[in-house]
PDB file of C-alpha atoms in Angstrom:
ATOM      1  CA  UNK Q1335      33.566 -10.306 -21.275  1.00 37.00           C
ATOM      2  CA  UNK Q1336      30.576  -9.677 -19.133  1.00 40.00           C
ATOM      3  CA  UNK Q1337      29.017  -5.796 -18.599  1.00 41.00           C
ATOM      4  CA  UNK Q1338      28.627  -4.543 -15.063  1.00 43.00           C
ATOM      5  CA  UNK Q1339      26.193  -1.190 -14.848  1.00 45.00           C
ATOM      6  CA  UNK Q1340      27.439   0.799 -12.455  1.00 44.00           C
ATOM      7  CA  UNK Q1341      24.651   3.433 -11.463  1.00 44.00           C
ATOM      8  CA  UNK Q1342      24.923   6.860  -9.410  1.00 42.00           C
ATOM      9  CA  UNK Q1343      21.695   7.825  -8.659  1.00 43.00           C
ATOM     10  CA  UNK Q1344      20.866  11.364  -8.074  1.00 42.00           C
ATOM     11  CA  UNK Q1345      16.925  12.003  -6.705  1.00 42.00           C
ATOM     12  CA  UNK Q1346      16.109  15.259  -7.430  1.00 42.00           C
ATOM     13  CA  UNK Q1347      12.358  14.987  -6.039  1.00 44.00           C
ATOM     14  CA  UNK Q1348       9.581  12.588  -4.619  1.00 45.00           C
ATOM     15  CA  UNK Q1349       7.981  12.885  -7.919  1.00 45.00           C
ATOM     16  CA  UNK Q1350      10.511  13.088 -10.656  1.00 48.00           C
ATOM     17  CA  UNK Q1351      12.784   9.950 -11.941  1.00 48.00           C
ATOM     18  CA  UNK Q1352      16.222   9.316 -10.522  1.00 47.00           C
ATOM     19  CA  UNK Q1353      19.160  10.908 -12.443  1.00 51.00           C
ATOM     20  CA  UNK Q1354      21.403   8.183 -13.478  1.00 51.00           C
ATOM     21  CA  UNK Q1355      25.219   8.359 -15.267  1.00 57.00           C
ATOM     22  CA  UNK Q1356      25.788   4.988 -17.018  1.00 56.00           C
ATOM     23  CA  UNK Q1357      29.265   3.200 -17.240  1.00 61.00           C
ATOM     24  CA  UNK Q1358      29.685  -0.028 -18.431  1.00 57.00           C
ATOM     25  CA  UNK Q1359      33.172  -2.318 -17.710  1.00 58.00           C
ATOM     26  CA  UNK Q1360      34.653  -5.604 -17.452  1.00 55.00           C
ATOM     27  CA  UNK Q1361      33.015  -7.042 -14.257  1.00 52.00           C
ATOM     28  CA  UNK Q1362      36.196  -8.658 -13.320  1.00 56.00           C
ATOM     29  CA  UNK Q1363      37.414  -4.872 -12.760  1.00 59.00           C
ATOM     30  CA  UNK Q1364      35.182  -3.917 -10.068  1.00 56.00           C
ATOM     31  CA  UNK Q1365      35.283  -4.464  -6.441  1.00 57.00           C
ATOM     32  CA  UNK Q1366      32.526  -6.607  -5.288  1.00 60.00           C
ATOM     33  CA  UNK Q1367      30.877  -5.690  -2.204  1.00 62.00           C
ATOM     34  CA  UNK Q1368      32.295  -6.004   1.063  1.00 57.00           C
ATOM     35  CA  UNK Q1369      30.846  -7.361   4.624  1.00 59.00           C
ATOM     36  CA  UNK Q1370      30.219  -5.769   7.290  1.00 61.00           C
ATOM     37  CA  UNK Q1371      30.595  -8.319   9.602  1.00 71.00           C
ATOM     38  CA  UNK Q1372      26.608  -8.532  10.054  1.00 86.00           C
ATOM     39  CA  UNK Q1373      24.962 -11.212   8.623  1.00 90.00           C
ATOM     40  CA  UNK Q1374      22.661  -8.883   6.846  1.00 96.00           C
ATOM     41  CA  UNK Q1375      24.941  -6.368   4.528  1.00 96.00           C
ATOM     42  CA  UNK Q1376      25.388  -5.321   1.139  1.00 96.00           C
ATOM     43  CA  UNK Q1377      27.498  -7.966   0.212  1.00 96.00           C
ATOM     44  CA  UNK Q1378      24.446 -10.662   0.360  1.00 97.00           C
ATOM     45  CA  UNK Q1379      22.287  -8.450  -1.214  1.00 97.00           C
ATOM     46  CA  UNK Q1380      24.630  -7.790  -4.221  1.00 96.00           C
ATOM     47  CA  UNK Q1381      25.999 -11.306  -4.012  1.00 96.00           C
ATOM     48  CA  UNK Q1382      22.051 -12.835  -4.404  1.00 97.00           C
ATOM     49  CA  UNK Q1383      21.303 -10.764  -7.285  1.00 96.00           C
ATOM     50  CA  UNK Q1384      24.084 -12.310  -9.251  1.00 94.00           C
ATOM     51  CA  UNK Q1385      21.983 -15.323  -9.978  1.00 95.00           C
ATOM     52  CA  UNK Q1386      19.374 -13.389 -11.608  1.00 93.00           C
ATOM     53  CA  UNK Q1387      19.884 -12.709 -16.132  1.00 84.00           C
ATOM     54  CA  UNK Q1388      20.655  -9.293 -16.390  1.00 84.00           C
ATOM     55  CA  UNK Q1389      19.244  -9.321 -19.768  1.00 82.00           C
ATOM     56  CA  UNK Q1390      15.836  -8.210 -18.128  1.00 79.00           C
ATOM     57  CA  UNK Q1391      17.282  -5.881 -15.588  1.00 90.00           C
ATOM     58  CA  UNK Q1392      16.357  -2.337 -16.840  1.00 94.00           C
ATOM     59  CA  UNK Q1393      17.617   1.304 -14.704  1.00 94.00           C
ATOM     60  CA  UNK Q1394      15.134   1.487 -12.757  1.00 96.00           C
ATOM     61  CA  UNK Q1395      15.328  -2.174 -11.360  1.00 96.00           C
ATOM     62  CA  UNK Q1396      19.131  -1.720 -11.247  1.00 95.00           C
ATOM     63  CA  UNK Q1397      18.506   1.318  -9.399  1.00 96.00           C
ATOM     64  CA  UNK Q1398      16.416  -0.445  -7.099  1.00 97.00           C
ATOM     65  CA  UNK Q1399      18.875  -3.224  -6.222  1.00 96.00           C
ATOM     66  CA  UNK Q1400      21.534  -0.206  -5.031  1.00 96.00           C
ATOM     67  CA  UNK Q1401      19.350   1.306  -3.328  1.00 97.00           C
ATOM     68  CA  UNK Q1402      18.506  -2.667  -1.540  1.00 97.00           C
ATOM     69  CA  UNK Q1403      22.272  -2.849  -1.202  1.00 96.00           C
ATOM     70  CA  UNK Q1404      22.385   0.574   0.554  1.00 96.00           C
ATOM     71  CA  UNK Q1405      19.102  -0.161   2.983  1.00 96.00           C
ATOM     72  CA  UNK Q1406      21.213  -3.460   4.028  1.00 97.00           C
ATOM     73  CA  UNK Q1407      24.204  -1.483   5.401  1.00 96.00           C
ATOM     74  CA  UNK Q1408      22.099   0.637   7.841  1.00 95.00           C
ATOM     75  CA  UNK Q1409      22.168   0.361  11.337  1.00 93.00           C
ATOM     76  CA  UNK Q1410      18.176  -0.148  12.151  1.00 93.00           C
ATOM     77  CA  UNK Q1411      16.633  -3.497  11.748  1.00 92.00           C
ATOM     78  CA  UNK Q1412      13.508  -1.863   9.728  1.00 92.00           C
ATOM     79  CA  UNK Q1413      15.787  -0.708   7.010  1.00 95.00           C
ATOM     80  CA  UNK Q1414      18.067  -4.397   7.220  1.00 96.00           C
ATOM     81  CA  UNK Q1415      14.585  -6.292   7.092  1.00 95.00           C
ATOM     82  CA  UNK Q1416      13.114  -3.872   4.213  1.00 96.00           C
ATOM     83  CA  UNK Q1417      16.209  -4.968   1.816  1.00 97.00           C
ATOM     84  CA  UNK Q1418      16.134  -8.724   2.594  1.00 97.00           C
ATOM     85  CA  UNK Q1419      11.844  -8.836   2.129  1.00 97.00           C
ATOM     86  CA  UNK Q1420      12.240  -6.759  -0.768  1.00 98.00           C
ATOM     87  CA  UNK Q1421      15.327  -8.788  -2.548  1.00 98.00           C
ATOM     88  CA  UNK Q1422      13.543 -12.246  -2.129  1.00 98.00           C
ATOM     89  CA  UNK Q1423      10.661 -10.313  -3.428  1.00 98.00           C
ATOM     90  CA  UNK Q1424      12.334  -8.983  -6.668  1.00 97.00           C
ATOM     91  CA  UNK Q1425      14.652 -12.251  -7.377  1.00 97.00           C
ATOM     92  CA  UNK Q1426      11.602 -14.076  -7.574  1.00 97.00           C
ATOM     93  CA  UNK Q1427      10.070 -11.546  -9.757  1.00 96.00           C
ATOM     94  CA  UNK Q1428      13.285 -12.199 -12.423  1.00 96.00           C
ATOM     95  CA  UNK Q1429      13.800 -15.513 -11.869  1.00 96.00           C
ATOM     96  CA  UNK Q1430      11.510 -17.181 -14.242  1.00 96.00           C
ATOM     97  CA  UNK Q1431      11.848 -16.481 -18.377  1.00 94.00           C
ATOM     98  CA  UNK Q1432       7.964 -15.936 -18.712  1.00 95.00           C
ATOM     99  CA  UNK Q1433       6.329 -13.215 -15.905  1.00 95.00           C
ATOM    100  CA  UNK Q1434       3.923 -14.190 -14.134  1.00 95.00           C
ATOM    101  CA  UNK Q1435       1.572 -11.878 -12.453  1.00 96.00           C
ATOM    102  CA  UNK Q1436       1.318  -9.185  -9.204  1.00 96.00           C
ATOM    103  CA  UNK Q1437      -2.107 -10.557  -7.905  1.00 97.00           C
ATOM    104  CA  UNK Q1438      -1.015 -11.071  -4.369  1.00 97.00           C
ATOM    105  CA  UNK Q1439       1.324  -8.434  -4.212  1.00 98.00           C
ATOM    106  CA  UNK Q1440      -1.532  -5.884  -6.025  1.00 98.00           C
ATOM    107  CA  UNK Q1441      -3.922  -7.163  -3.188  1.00 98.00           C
ATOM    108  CA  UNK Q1442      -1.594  -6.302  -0.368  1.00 97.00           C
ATOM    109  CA  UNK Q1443      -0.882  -3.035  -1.445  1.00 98.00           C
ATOM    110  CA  UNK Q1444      -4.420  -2.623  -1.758  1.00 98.00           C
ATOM    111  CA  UNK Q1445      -5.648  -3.666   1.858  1.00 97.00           C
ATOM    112  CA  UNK Q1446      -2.148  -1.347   3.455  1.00 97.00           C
ATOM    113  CA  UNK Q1447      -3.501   1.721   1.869  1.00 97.00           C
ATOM    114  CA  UNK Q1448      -7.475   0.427   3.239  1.00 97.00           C
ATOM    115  CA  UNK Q1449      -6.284   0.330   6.475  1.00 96.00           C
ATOM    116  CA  UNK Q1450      -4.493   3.543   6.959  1.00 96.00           C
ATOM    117  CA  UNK Q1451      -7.471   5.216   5.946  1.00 96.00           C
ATOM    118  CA  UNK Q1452     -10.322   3.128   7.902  1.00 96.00           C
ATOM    119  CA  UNK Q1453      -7.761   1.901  10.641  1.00 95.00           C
ATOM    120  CA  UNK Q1454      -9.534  -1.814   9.829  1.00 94.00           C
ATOM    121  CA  UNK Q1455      -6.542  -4.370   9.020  1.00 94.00           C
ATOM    122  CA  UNK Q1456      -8.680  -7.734   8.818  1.00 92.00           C
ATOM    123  CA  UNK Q1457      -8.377  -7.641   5.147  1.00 96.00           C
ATOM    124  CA  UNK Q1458      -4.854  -6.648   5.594  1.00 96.00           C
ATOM    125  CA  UNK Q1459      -3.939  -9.886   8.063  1.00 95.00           C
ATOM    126  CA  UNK Q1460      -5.548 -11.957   5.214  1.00 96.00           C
ATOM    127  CA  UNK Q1461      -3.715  -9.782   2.106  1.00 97.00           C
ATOM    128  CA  UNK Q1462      -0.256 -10.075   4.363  1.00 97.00           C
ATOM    129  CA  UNK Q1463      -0.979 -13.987   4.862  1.00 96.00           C
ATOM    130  CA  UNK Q1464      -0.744 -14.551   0.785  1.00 96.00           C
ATOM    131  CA  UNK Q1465       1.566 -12.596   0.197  1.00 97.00           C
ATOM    132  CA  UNK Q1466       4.308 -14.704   2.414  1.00 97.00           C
ATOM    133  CA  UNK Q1467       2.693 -17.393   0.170  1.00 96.00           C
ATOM    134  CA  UNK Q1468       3.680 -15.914  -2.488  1.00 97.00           C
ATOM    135  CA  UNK Q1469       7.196 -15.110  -0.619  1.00 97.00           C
ATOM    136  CA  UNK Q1470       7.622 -18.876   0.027  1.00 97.00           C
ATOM    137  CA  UNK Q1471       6.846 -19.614  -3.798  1.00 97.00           C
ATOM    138  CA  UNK Q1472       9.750 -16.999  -4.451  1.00 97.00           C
ATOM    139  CA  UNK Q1473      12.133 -18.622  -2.345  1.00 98.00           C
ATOM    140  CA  UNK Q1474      11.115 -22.146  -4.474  1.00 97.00           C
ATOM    141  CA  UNK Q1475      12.253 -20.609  -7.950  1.00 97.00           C
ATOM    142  CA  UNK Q1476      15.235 -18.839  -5.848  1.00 97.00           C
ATOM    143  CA  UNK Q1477      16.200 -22.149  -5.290  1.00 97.00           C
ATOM    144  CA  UNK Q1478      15.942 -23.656  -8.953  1.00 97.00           C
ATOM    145  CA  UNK Q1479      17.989 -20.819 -10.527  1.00 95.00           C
ATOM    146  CA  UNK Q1480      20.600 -21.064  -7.749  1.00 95.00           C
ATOM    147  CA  UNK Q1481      20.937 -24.570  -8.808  1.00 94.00           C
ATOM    148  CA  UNK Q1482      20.249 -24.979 -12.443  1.00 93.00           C
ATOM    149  CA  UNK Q1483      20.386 -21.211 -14.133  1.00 88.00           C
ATOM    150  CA  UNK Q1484      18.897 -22.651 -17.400  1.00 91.00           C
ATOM    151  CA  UNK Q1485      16.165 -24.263 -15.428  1.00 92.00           C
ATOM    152  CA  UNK Q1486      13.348 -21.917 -15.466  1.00 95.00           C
ATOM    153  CA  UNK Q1487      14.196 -20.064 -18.815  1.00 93.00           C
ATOM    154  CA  UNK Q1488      11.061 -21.466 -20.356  1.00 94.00           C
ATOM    155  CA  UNK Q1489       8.873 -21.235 -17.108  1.00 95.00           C
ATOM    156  CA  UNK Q1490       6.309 -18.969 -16.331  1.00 95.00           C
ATOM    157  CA  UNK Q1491       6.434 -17.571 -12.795  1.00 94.00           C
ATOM    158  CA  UNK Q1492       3.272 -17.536 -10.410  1.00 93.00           C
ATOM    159  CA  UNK Q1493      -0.078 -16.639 -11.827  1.00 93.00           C
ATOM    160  CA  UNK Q1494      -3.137 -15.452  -9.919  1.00 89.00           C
ATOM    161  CA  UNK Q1495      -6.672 -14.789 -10.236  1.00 91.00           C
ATOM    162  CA  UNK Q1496      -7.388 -10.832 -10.453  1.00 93.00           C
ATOM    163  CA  UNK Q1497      -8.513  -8.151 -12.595  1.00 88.00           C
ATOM    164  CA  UNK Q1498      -5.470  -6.966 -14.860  1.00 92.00           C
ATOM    165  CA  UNK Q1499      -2.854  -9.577 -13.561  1.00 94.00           C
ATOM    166  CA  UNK Q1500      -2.895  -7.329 -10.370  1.00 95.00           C
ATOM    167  CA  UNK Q1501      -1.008  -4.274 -12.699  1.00 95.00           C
ATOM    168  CA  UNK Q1502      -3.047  -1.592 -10.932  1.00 96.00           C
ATOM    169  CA  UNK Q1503      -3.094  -0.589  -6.978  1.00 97.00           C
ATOM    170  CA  UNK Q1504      -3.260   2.116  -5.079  1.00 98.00           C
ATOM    171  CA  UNK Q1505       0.321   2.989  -5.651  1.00 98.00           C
ATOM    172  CA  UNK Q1506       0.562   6.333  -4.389  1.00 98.00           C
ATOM    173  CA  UNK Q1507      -1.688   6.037  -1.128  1.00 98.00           C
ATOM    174  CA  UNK Q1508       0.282   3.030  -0.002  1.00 97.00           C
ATOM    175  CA  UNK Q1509       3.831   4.664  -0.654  1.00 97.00           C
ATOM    176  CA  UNK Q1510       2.693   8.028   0.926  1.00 97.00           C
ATOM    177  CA  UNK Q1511       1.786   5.617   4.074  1.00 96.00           C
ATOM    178  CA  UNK Q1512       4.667   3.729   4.192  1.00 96.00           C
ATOM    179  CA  UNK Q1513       6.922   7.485   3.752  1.00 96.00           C
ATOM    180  CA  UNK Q1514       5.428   8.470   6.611  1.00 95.00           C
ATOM    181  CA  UNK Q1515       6.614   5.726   8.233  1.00 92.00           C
ATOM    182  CA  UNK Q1516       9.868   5.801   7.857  1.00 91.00           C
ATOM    183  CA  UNK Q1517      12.696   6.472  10.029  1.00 89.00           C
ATOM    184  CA  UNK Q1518      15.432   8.764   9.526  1.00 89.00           C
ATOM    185  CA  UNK Q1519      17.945   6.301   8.657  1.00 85.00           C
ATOM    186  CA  UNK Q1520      15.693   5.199   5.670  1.00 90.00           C
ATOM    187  CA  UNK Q1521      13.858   8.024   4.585  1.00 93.00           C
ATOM    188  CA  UNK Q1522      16.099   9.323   2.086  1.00 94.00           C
ATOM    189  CA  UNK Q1523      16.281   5.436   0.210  1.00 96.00           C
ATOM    190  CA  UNK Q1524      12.863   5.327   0.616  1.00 95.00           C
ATOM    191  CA  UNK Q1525      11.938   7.998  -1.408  1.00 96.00           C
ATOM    192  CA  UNK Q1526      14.570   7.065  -3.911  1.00 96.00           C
ATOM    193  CA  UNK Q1527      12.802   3.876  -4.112  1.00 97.00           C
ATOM    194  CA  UNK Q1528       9.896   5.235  -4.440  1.00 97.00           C
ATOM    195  CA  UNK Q1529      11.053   7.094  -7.582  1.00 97.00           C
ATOM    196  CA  UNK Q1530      12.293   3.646  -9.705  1.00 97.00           C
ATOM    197  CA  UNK Q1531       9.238   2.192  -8.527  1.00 98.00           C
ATOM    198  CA  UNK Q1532       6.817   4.625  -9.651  1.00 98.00           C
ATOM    199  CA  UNK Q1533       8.688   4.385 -12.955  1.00 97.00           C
ATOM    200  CA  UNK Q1534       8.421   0.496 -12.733  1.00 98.00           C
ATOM    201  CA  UNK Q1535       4.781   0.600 -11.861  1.00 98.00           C
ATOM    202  CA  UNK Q1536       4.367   2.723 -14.753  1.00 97.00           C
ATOM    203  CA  UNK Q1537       6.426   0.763 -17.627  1.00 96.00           C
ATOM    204  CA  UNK Q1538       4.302  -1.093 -20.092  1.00 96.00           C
ATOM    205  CA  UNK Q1539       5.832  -4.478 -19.927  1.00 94.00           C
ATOM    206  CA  UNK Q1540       4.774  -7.027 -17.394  1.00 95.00           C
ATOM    207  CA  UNK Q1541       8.326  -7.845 -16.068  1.00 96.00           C
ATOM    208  CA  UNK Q1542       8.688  -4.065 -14.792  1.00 97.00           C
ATOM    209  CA  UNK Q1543       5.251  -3.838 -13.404  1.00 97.00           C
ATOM    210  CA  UNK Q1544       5.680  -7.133 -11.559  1.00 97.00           C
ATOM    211  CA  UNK Q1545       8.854  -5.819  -9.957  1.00 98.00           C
ATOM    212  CA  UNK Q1546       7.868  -2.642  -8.847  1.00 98.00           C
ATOM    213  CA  UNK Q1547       4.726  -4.540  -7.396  1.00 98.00           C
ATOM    214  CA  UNK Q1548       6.559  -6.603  -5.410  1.00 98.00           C
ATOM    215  CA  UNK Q1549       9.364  -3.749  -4.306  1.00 98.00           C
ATOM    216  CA  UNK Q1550       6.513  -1.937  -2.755  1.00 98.00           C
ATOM    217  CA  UNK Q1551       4.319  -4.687  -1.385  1.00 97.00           C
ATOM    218  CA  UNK Q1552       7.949  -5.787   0.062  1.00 96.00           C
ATOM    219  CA  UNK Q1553       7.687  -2.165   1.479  1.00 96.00           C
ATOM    220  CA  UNK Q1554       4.483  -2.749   3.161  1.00 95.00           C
ATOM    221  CA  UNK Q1555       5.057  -6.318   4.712  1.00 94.00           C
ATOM    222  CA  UNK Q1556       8.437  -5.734   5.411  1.00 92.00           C
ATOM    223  CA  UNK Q1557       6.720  -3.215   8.181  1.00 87.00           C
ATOM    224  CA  UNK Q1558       4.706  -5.802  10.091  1.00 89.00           C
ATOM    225  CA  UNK Q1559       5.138  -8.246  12.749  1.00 88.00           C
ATOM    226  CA  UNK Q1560       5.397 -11.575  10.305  1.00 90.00           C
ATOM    227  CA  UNK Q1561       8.168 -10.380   8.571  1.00 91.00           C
ATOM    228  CA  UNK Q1562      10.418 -10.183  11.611  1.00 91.00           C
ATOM    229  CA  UNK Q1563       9.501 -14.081  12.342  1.00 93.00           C
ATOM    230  CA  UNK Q1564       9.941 -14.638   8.336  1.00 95.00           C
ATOM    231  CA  UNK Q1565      13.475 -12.757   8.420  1.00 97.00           C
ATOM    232  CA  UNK Q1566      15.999 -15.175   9.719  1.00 97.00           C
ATOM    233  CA  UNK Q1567      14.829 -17.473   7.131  1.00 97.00           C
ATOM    234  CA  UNK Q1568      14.758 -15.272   4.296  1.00 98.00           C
ATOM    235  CA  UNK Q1569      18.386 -14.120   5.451  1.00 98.00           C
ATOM    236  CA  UNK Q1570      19.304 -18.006   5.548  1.00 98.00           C
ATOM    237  CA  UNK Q1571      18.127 -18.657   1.794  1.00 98.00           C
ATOM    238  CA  UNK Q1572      20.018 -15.537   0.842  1.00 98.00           C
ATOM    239  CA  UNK Q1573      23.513 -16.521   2.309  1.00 97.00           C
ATOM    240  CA  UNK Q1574      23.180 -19.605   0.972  1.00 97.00           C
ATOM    241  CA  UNK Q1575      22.968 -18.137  -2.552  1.00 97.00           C
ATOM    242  CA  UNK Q1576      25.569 -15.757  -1.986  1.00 96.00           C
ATOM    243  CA  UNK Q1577      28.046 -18.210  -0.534  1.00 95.00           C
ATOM    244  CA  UNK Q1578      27.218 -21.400  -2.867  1.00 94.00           C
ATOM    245  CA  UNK Q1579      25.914 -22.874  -0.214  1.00 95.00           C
ATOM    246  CA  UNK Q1580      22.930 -25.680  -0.059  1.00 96.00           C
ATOM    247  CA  UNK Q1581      20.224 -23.573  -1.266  1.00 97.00           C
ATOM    248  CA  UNK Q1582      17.932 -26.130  -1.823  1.00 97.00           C
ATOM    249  CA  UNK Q1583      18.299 -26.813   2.238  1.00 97.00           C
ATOM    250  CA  UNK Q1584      17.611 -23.644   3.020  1.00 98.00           C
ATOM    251  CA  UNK Q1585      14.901 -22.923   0.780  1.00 98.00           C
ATOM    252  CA  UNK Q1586      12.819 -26.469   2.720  1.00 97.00           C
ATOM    253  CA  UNK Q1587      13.267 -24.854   5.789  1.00 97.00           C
ATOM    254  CA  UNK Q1588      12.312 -21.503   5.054  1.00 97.00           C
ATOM    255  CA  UNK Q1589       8.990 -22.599   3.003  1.00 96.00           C
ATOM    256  CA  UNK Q1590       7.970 -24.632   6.703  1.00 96.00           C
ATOM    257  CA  UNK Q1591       8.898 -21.144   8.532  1.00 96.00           C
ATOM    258  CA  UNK Q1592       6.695 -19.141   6.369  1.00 96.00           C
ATOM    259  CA  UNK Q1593       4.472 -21.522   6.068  1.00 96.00           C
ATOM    260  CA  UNK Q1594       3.734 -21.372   9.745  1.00 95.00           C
ATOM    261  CA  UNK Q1595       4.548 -17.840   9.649  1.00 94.00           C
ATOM    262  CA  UNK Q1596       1.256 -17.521   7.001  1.00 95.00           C
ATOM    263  CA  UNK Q1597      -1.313 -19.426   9.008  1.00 93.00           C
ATOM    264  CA  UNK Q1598      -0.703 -17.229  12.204  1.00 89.00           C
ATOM    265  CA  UNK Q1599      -0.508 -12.989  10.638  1.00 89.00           C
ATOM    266  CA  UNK Q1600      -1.513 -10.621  13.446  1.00 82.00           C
ATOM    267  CA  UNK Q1601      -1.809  -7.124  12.859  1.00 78.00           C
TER     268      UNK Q1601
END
């Protein structure tokens, strides 16, 4: 019999943890998600997650994924193209058995929260650039556990080259940027998200640090120019997954689209 967690999440401030009530049941009792009839919904978001071991999905990343869920089924694109950047970031984040590391997503964060406060984004173009590298890597082991679930139990995901396996950023300055940004059809999700992230970014075990890097790096790119020419790809590799579809298809021609997508940032 396999657990489902359902969550209600309660924020109760910008700075204080969502309150959660905890209910576990047969999964084969609850409804799964429904369409909307767009191809960007809840029902791909919750449908893509299934792929991933729940054995490593704590609260605060489950409370994330509702909150992705939610973001999918509103009616502005920036809130549609937050949850789809910030799904393929987190799948890739729980896809492997071993973590690997936030380096590009730490360095992201980093540059977002330089440029707000010098207005200078070339270090930004260049941080945004890696991190659909990093995106397109994502979509690679999305692909493996679609296929083969046992395939990358022993593998260790992606591992860069920074100081403290890119666990420390400037959290807070980027997600007080990215708050500001946001539009009244998001705001309230956002600052739930910010909550489980801020609890993610604090944990003391890789795994959670190296999803709530990615959720809010996800946040950042998911506000710039390349991730509306990455989207329809990321979208594609998603329904795939949800449907059963040839993943591995569109996983080749999503890594050529962000490939390009990498090589030509402009911010």
């Amino acid at each position: 019999m396999l657990p489902f967690v359902l969550v209600l999440l309660v924020a109760t401030s910008a700075l204080a943890a969502p309150s959660v009530v905890i209910s576990q049941d047969n999964i084969n009792n609850i409804a799964p998600a429904v369409g909307n009839g767009r191809p960007i919904s809840s029902a791909l978001i919750d449908r893509a997650f299934e792929i991933v071991d729940g054995g490593d999905t704590n609260i605060y990343i489950l409370t994330i994924q509702q909150i992705l869920n939610d973001l999918a089924d509103q009616p502005d694109g920036l809130s549609q193209s937050l949850a789809v950047t910030q799904a393929v970031a987190a799948l890739g984040e729980l896809a492997t058995g071993v973590p690997g590391n936030s380096c590009e997503a730490a360095a992201v964060i980093d540059a977002y929260a330089n440029s707000v406060r010098t207005g200078d984004n070339s270090a930004l173009s260049i941080a945004v650039a890696n991190y659909i590298n990093r995106l397109s890597s994502n979509i690679g082991l999305i692909s493996q556990l679609a296929s083969n679930p046992d395939s990358l139990r022993y593998s260790s995901g992606p591992v860069g080259n920074c100081a403290g396996g890119g666990r420390s950023y400037q959290f807070e300055a980027a997600w007080d940027a990215v708050l500001d940004n946001a539009n009244p059809y998001q705001i309230g999700l956002i600052n739930e998200e910010y909550c489980a992230a801020r609890r993610l970014y604090n944990a003391f075990n890789s795994r959670s640090n190296n999803v709530g890097a990615a959720i809010t790096a996800g946040a950042v790119v998911a506000q710039t120019q390349a991730a509306q020419i990455i989207l329809p790809s990321l979208v594609n590799v998603l329904s795939a997954v949800a449907a059963g579809g040839n993943v591995a298809g569109a996983a080749a021609q999503a890594g050529q689209a962000l490939a390009n997508a990498a090589a030509n940032v402009q911010l």
